[in-house]
Amino acid sequence: MAQEKTKQVSQITDMETDFAQWFTDVCKKAELIDYSSIKGMFIYRPYGYAIWENIQRILDAEFKKTGAENVAMPMLIPESLLQKEKDHVEGFAPECAWVTYGGSEKLEERYCIRPTSETLFCEHFKSIIHSHRDLPKMYNQWCSVLRWEKTSRPFLRHREFLWQEGHTMHATAEEAREETQRMLNVYADFLENVLAMPVVKGQKTDKEKFNGAEETYTVECMMHDKKALQSGTSHYFGDGFAKAFDITFTGKDNQLHYPHQTSWGVSTRMIGGIIMTHGDNNGLVLPPRIAPVQVIVIPVAQHKQGVIEANEAVMARLAAAGIRVKMDASDNSPGWKFAEYEMKGVPLRLELGPKDIEKNQCVLVRRDSGEKTFVSLDNIEATVAEMLDSIHEGLYQKAKKNLEDNTYACLSLEEVKEKMVQRGGFAKAMWCGDLECELRMKEEAGVSSRCIPFAQEHLSDTCACCGKPAKKMVYWGVAY
Amino acid sequence: MAQEKTKQVSQITDMETDFAQWFTDVCKKAELIDYSSIKGMFIYRPYGYAIWENIQRILDAEFKKTGAENVAMPMLIPESLLQKEKDHVEGFAPECAWVTYGGSEKLEERYCIRPTSETLFCEHFKSIIHSHRDLPKMYNQWCSVLRWEKTSRPFLRHREFLWQEGHTMHATAEEAREETQRMLNVYADFLENVLAMPVVKGQKTDKEKFNGAEETYTVECMMHDKKALQSGTSHYFGDGFAKAFDITFTGKDNQLHYPHQTSWGVSTRMIGGIIMTHGDNNGLVLPPRIAPVQVIVIPVAQHKQGVIEANEAVMARLAAAGIRVKMDASDNSPGWKFAEYEMKGVPLRLELGPKDIEKNQCVLVRRDSGEKTFVSLDNIEATVAEMLDSIHEGLYQKAKKNLEDNTYACLSLEEVKEKMVQRGGFAKAMWCGDLECELRMKEEAGVSSRCIPFAQEHLSDTCACCGKPAKKMVYWGVAY
């Protein structure tokens, strides 16, 4: 019944009919985002931004546990600075926005708005790193970056998007590689334990790695439509930038050395991932640990004496237990309210009316399953906390089943083509390591390499594409 | 003795010799900020940024208590959008940085990097405000803005600086004016109760108000060198922007109305204020409630058995009590450590060595006064908390005395000139309300109007400048 009302109120496209339109509808109707007058530059509305604030709060604490410190670098990069590392500038210059005037004066040198900040951090590192005592430097910044993309979609591809970028310098390659793995694991754990999004962890092929990196690591997630979303990356740079920027330190051996560098980042793209992993035809479904509102309290027959007070009392108890709770005592109809908070993906709805008060109980309705339960008010804090955990676990298991059910071991290019065309999802296939075969996979089966997973399997001895000896098993798929 | 060491290590200019150089030295030596390769664009280093994070955390909670919600708007403004409000564009266009290329393509229209975001918010408000039910809208964003200034100084005048900007829309002028006052009070309370900076609250004259505002309110602080720092402003726009952007709503009377608007902001300039209010010749002095590290624990004779463990135990107890505490067990000398944390303005130093352990005591040294006390470990959490409060109160009273001792009632322009040239500080003087007299004050006495204080005094019946009937008492001073 509530579901019927939702459809009436929200009028979003069915995901089975048009997944892309369903996604856009959810972004708009759940009031996560709005369009601005510049193509590809979006407005993060309060509800969408509140999700990002929760992501920031939780990840920031994890970063700080690893010893990372926050800084803020300028948003502009002089063109000459961007050009210092050859691969890096080749990758980013074509999508930079360029500032050419300051006030009414034409600038002597163009400045680009940061598409990423490796070059700015390197310039700063050069001025503050001199001795092995200055290492490691583990910095992070929360900011927005700008890439002049041709096409755009809310959360998935913006010209300007919010993200964090970690930049670290270490005395040895080994320490830098450890950092790369450590931060990839921070992302993986966050995606699984907070966003309920199961991940495939692995390394990018050379073709897919970050401009200027020696190695790129990634966490890949499968969306409800079986496409892949690259959800976080961590890069090992070796000493390439250090050499280009002439950053050196005096080691314990009293010799000059180049430090070894990493960078790592996630963005508001993850919010797109949450929507496409957990959402349904009634709208957004938020994993409880990230939901701005975990419990929406709806008083039933709220005009009757004592109802509002009883609802406020329950709300206060939940809030005191650290649960993010809100009450809607507006004069909108219950049907409107049910639909509204379903659209917004609030994990639990708590209904409390005169009869419930008499019986010292309330009704809890789960957003994920629609399941309705009468529970005692006696221990409502623990009951709600347990149900929120159960919703998290349910969402995670459902997403994991989607990932597992739609991942296929394929022994030949033909099999990849057949499976991918018919069903979509991820193909696991052996690979010889040659770019040629990677390009052929794209050309003939329409899939790109997602990653060389850490969890390798030996499917056969030969490359699925060319039949030469295989080096690695690779995940292939269609990506956002 | 500790002070002697500080001077040896830090080598900062004496504030009495050259206040401006002392300020820059503190910014650099306390590792708050660094220069980038673009003039006027600074790098906020971890320790400086940590102060900003504390400011954000505390103010953000206060904003949310008033009902404000956070959003994120694009960083670029199309030139045509900036031009919609005449006074606004006249004020800001001369200091905009302009983006003219996206990738390799010349843009059809120039975009400026936001110098402030009224125009962007108005465009968004137009799309989301339709009915009185949509009001009030109370939005805030934490971001950086860019103004192409000719001169720059760390924290005080950046081309790019971090700030927050609140933008709100209300059904009536009265509600909007209330919001303007509410937020000014949030700033005033924060400055006094957290940053220990006493304020003068008041209204700006027409000459000094924000471009496009009907009324601007301000909190003005007096720095140690007796100059003024405008530390936060709150603007009432009336319905000027609403008319320029054609934002209307259907009222309860079923008629179309223009909403009434405010904006309010503070920036990292406040960190400059902290430095110049509380700092001394040994470096930074941080008010305890904003200090990233409130207590630095220095083990004495740390190589001796049990010393590190005892220090860690005290640190754990303080941390458990919610005190921000750090231990330095590095192999730097005690003298180096004392000087280092004095330079960084850590409010309290806790020393604990073998003899203290025997006596169940430790030494506490206050950064503000240098006072050294032996205290029992029995109740160390409460002792430290009380001492931090006492430091806050001491800093506040000292700054208040500076403000009061250097504020003079002046009855004539001659008296203003004499007092200001001899002693600096604030002059209180009666004003007829004419721009001409305001300009003459600047011309002849070198002072600008800081504000028309809410706490009016009747010094005389006539304008100190022209002798005509006075309308208001005004604070005058030299400002950063």
XYZ file of N, CA, C and O in Angstrom, chain B residues 262-319:
232
model
N 19.586 37.121 3.162
C 20.780 37.475 3.946
C 21.973 36.673 3.436
O 21.807 35.674 2.744
N 23.158 37.131 3.772
C 24.326 36.264 3.688
C 25.266 36.627 4.820
O 25.171 37.734 5.385
N 26.117 35.681 5.198
C 27.012 35.888 6.352
C 28.233 35.009 6.196
O 28.166 33.927 5.650
N 29.378 35.525 6.648
C 30.600 34.767 6.433
C 31.734 35.109 7.378
O 31.840 36.235 7.871
N 32.545 34.100 7.618
C 33.850 34.300 8.268
C 34.871 33.487 7.477
O 34.509 32.569 6.738
N 36.128 33.818 7.646
C 37.164 33.170 6.841
C 38.383 32.821 7.695
O 38.410 33.075 8.900
N 39.401 32.277 7.026
C 40.654 31.934 7.702
C 41.393 33.180 8.198
O 42.377 33.061 8.922
N 40.907 34.338 7.794
C 41.347 35.599 8.381
C 41.302 35.561 9.910
O 42.111 36.194 10.594
N 40.326 34.826 10.452
C 40.226 34.702 11.914
C 41.498 34.121 12.511
O 41.837 34.428 13.663
N 42.186 33.268 11.753
C 43.448 32.700 12.267
C 44.489 33.817 12.382
O 45.247 33.871 13.355
N 44.488 34.725 11.397
C 45.343 35.908 11.511
C 44.998 36.701 12.767
O 45.879 37.212 13.464
N 43.710 36.773 13.065
C 43.246 37.473 14.270
C 43.740 36.820 15.550
O 44.153 37.510 16.498
N 43.691 35.495 15.584
C 44.193 34.767 16.770
C 45.666 35.100 16.998
O 46.089 35.407 18.112
N 46.437 35.031 15.899
C 47.882 35.284 16.006
C 48.130 36.689 16.548
O 48.897 36.875 17.492
N 47.462 37.677 15.962
C 47.745 39.079 16.293
C 47.098 39.528 17.592
O 47.422 40.586 18.112
N 46.144 38.744 18.123
C 45.542 39.087 19.412
C 46.368 38.518 20.569
O 46.603 39.190 21.565
N 46.779 37.245 20.417
C 47.343 36.546 21.582
C 48.843 36.278 21.506
O 49.466 35.994 22.527
N 49.434 36.345 20.302
C 50.838 35.958 20.134
C 51.802 36.831 20.928
O 51.454 37.938 21.355
N 53.018 36.319 21.143
C 54.051 37.096 21.828
C 55.408 36.835 21.186
O 55.487 36.183 20.141
N 56.461 37.323 21.816
C 57.771 37.204 21.183
C 58.348 35.789 21.173
O 59.389 35.548 20.573
N 57.656 34.850 21.835
C 58.066 33.454 21.713
C 57.258 32.717 20.659
O 57.447 31.528 20.451
N 56.329 33.415 20.006
C 55.568 32.802 18.915
C 54.072 32.866 19.134
O 53.537 33.806 19.730
N 53.426 31.832 18.630
C 51.973 31.737 18.688
C 51.521 31.454 20.121
O 52.218 30.766 20.860
N 50.345 32.000 20.479
C 49.690 31.603 21.733
C 48.257 31.240 21.362
O 47.496 32.110 20.950
N 47.923 29.968 21.459
C 46.593 29.550 21.005
C 45.602 29.497 22.152
O 45.892 28.929 23.211
N 44.403 30.057 21.951
C 43.341 29.889 22.942
C 43.030 28.384 23.050
O 42.916 27.702 22.033
N 42.919 27.866 24.266
C 42.799 26.411 24.459
C 41.657 25.763 23.683
O 41.784 24.637 23.222
N 40.536 26.476 23.529
C 39.370 25.814 22.926
C 39.531 25.581 21.424
O 38.767 24.846 20.819
N 40.516 26.229 20.818
C 40.737 26.064 19.378
C 42.068 25.365 19.090
O 42.331 24.963 17.949
N 42.889 25.190 20.102
C 44.221 24.622 19.888
C 44.151 23.170 19.417
O 43.486 22.358 20.052
N 44.832 22.836 18.308
C 44.861 21.434 17.861
C 45.463 20.515 18.917
O 45.020 19.389 19.095
N 46.475 21.010 19.627
C 47.049 20.277 20.762
C 46.900 21.180 21.981
O 47.437 22.283 21.999
N 46.159 20.716 22.969
C 45.939 21.551 24.156
C 47.035 21.334 25.200
O 47.391 22.251 25.929
N 47.523 20.107 25.248
C 48.570 19.770 26.222
C 49.666 18.984 25.513
O 49.392 17.979 24.857
N 50.898 19.462 25.620
C 52.029 18.691 25.097
C 52.728 18.030 26.287
O 53.085 18.696 27.265
N 52.841 16.735 26.196
C 53.471 15.967 27.273
C 54.941 15.740 26.915
O 55.247 15.227 25.842
N 55.843 16.166 27.804
C 57.285 16.009 27.576
C 57.870 15.128 28.683
O 57.991 15.585 29.833
N 58.222 13.915 28.348
C 58.845 13.043 29.357
C 60.225 13.589 29.740
O 60.981 14.006 28.858
N 60.520 13.617 31.004
C 61.830 14.070 31.482
C 62.676 12.829 31.795
O 62.175 11.890 32.422
N 63.937 12.848 31.361
C 64.815 11.675 31.516
C 64.115 10.440 30.962
O 63.959 9.420 31.632
N 63.711 10.538 29.720
C 62.821 9.534 29.140
C 63.472 8.170 28.930
O 62.790 7.177 28.706
N 64.817 8.134 29.001
C 65.511 6.853 28.845
C 65.378 6.000 30.100
O 65.590 4.805 30.075
N 65.027 6.635 31.235
C 64.949 5.861 32.483
C 63.707 4.970 32.504
O 62.669 5.318 31.942
N 63.873 3.864 33.180
C 62.817 2.863 33.182
C 61.486 3.400 33.711
O 61.453 4.089 34.734
N 60.436 3.115 33.001
C 59.102 3.458 33.475
C 58.653 4.878 33.140
O 57.473 5.197 33.303
N 59.551 5.718 32.656
C 59.177 7.123 32.417
C 58.199 7.240 31.244
O 57.148 7.879 31.352
N 58.546 6.619 30.121
C 57.660 6.685 28.948
C 56.283 6.117 29.294
O 55.244 6.718 28.974
N 56.279 4.991 29.983
C 55.014 4.343 30.346
C 54.166 5.263 31.221
O 52.953 5.381 31.024
N 54.805 5.917 32.191
C 54.066 6.820 33.078
C 53.509 8.008 32.296
O 52.373 8.444 32.510
N 54.300 8.518 31.354
C 53.828 9.632 30.526
C 52.663 9.200 29.629
O 51.694 9.933 29.458
N 52.793 7.992 29.079
C 51.699 7.479 28.237
C 50.421 7.310 29.043
O 49.323 7.554 28.547
N 50.577 6.883 30.267
C 49.405 6.674 31.123
C 48.686 8.000 31.387
O 47.456 8.081 31.318
N 49.471 9.041 31.683
C 48.855 10.358 31.911
C 48.177 10.846 30.633
O 47.052 11.353 30.652
N 48.870 10.653 29.504
C 48.315 11.076 28.225
C 46.982 10.370 27.964
O 46.007 11.001 27.548
N 46.933 9.075 28.221
C 45.706 8.301 27.986
C 44.570 8.816 28.876
O 43.425 8.910 28.428
N 44.902 9.166 30.112
C 43.857 9.681 31.010
C 43.312 11.011 30.495
O 42.092 11.225 30.479
N 44.213 11.886 30.057
C 43.760 13.188 29.541
C 42.932 13.008 28.272
O 41.885 13.642 28.097
N 43.395 12.146 27.386
C 42.663 11.911 26.128
C 41.270 11.368 26.426
O 40.289 11.770 25.807
